Coordinates of C-alpha atoms in Angstrom, one line a residue:
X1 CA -21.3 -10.6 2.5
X2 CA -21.0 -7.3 1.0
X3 CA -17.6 -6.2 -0.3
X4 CA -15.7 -3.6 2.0
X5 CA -15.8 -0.2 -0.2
X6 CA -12.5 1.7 -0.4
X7 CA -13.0 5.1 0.1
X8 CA -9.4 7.5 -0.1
X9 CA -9.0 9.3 2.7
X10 CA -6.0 12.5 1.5
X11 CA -5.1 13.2 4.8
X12 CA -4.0 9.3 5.4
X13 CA -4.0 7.5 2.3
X14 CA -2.0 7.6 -1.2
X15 CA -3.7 6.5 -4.5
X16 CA -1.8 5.0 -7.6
X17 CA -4.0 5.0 -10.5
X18 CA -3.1 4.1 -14.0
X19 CA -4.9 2.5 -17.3
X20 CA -2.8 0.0 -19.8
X21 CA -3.2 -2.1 -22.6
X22 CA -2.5 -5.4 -20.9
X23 CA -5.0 -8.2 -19.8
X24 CA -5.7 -7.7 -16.2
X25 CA -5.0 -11.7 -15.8
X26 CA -1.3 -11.2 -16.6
X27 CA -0.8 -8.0 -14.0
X28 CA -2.3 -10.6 -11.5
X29 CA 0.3 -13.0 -12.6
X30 CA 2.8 -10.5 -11.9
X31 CA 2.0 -9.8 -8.5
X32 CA 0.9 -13.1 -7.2
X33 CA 3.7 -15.7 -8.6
X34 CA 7.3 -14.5 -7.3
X35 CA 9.2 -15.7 -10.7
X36 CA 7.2 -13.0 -11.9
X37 CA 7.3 -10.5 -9.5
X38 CA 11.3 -10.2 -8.5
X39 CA 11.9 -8.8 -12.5
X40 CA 9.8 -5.8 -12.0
X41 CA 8.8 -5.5 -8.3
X42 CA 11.3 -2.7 -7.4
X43 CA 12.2 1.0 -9.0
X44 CA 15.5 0.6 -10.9
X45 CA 18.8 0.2 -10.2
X46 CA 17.2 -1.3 -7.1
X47 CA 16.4 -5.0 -7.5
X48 CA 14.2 -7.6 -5.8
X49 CA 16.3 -11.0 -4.8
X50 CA 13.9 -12.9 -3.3
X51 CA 10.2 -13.0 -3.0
X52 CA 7.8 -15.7 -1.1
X53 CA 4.4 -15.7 -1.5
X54 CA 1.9 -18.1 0.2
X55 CA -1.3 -16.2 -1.9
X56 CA -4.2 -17.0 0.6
X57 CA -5.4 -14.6 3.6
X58 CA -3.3 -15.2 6.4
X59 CA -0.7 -16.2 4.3
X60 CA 2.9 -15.0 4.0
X61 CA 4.3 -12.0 1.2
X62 CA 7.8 -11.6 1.5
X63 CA 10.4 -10.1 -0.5
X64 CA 14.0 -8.9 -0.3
X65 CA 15.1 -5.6 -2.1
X66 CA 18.8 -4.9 -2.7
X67 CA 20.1 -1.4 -3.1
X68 CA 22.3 -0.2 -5.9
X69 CA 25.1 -0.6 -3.1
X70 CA 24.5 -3.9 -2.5
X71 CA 22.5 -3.5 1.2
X72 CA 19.2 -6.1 1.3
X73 CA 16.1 -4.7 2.7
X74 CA 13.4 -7.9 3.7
X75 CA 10.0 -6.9 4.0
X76 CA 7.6 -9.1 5.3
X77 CA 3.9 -9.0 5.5
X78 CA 0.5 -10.9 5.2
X79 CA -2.5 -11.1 2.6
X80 CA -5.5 -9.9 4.2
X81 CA -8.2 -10.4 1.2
X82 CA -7.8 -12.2 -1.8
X83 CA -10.1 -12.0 -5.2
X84 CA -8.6 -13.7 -7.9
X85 CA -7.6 -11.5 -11.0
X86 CA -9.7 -8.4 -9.2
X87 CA -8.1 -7.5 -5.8
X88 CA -5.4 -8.1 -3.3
X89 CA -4.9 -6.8 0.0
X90 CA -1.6 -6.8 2.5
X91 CA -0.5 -5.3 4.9
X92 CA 3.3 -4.8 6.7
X93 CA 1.3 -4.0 9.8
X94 CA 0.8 -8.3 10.6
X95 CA 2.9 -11.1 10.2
X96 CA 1.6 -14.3 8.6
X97 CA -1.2 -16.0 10.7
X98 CA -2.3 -12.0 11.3
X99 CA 0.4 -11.8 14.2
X100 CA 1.2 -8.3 15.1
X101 CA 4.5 -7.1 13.5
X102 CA 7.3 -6.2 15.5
X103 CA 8.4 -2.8 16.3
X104 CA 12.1 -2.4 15.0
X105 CA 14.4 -2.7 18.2
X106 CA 15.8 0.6 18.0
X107 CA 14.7 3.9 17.6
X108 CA 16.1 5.2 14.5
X109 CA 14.3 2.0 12.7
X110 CA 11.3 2.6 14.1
X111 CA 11.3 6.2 13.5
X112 CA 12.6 5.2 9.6
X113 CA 9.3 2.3 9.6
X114 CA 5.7 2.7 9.0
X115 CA 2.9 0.5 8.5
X116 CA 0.5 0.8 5.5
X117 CA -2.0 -1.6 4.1
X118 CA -2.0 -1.7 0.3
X119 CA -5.2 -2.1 -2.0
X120 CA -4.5 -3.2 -5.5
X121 CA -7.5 -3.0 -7.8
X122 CA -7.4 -4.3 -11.1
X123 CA -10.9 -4.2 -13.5
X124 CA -11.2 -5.0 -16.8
X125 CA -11.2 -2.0 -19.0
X126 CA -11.6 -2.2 -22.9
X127 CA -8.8 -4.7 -24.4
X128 CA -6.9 -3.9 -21.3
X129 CA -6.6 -2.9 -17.5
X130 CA -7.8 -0.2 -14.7
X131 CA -5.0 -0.2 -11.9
X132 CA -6.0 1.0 -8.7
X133 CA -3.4 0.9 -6.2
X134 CA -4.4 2.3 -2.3
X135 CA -2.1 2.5 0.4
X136 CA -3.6 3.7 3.6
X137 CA -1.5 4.4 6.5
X138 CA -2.4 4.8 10.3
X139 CA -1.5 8.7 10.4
X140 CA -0.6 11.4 8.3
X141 CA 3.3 11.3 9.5
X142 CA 3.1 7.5 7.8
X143 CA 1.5 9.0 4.7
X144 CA 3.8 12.2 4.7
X145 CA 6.7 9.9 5.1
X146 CA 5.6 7.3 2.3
X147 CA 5.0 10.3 -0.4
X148 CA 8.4 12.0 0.5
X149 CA 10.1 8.8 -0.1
X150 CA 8.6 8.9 -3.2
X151 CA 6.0 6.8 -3.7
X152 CA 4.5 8.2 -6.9
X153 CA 7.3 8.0 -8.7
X154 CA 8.2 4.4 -7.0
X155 CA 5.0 3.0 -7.7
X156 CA 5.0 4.4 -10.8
X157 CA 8.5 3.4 -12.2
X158 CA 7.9 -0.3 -10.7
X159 CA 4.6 0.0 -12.3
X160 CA 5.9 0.8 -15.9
X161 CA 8.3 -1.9 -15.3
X162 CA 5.7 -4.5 -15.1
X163 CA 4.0 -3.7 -18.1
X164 CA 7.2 -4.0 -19.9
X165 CA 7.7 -7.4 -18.2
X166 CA 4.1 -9.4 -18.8
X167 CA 4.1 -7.8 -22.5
X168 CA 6.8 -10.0 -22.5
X169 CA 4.7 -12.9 -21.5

């Protein structure tokens, strides 16, 4: 079987790309163990309280944030592909089991929520790690939405914040 390619699209998707002195088996630690992942999972003064992770396609990633206010923000979604140490794929757009998420019951959620499929690539480069990180979107309003929420500068602060954590390790 031939391994899907990942090809950005601009108009749809958003691309998080960084290079870092750290062994790409402990950023896949990071992100696939939840004592590991609630430390540096979400941009400070925002925290992540819980985390669930059943690390097998089909299988259930969870996780709770909690604003600096104190309001909790579950988000639930399922692992699509799995390659140990090299790639993981979910998506917010299934439940576990690949069941079709749920529209939020109101229309101000709905309008707030939008579903993305994330690509994390991680390859072995020197003594340390390429990070790829593609989220694709079903439209450019999704996209648009994601960027102007601030997903470079989310990604990137929660990504700095893991490095700090597994050098820790």
């Amino acid at each position: 079987m031939t391994p899907v390619k990942h090809q950005p699209d601009p108009r749809l998707d958003l691309v998080f790309e960084r290079i870092v002195d750290v062994p790409q088996e402990l950023v896949w630690k990071a992100w696939t163990s939840p004592e590991h992942l609630k430390p540096w999972f979400t941009p400070a003064p925002w925290k992540t309280v819980d985390c669930e992770i059943d690390l097998r396609p089909g299988g259930l990633f969870r996780t709770v944030m909690r604003s600096p206010e104190g309001q909790e923000f579950p988000n639930i979604g399922c692992y699509l592909e799995i390659v140990p140490t090299e790639k993981l794929v979910w998506t917010n757009a299934l439940l576990p089991g690949y069941r079709p998420a749920p529209l939020p019951a109101d229309n101000v959620a709905a309008c707030e929520m939008f579903m993305f499929t994330a690509i994390l690539l991680l390859e072995r480069y020197q003594k340390g790690t390429k990070y790829t990180a593609l989220v694709v979107h079903k439209d450019e309003a999704g996209r648009k939405q994601h960027e102007e929420m601030g997903f470079h500068e989310g990604w990137g602060k929660a990504f700095d914040q893991l490095v700090a954590y597994v050098k820790t390790l």
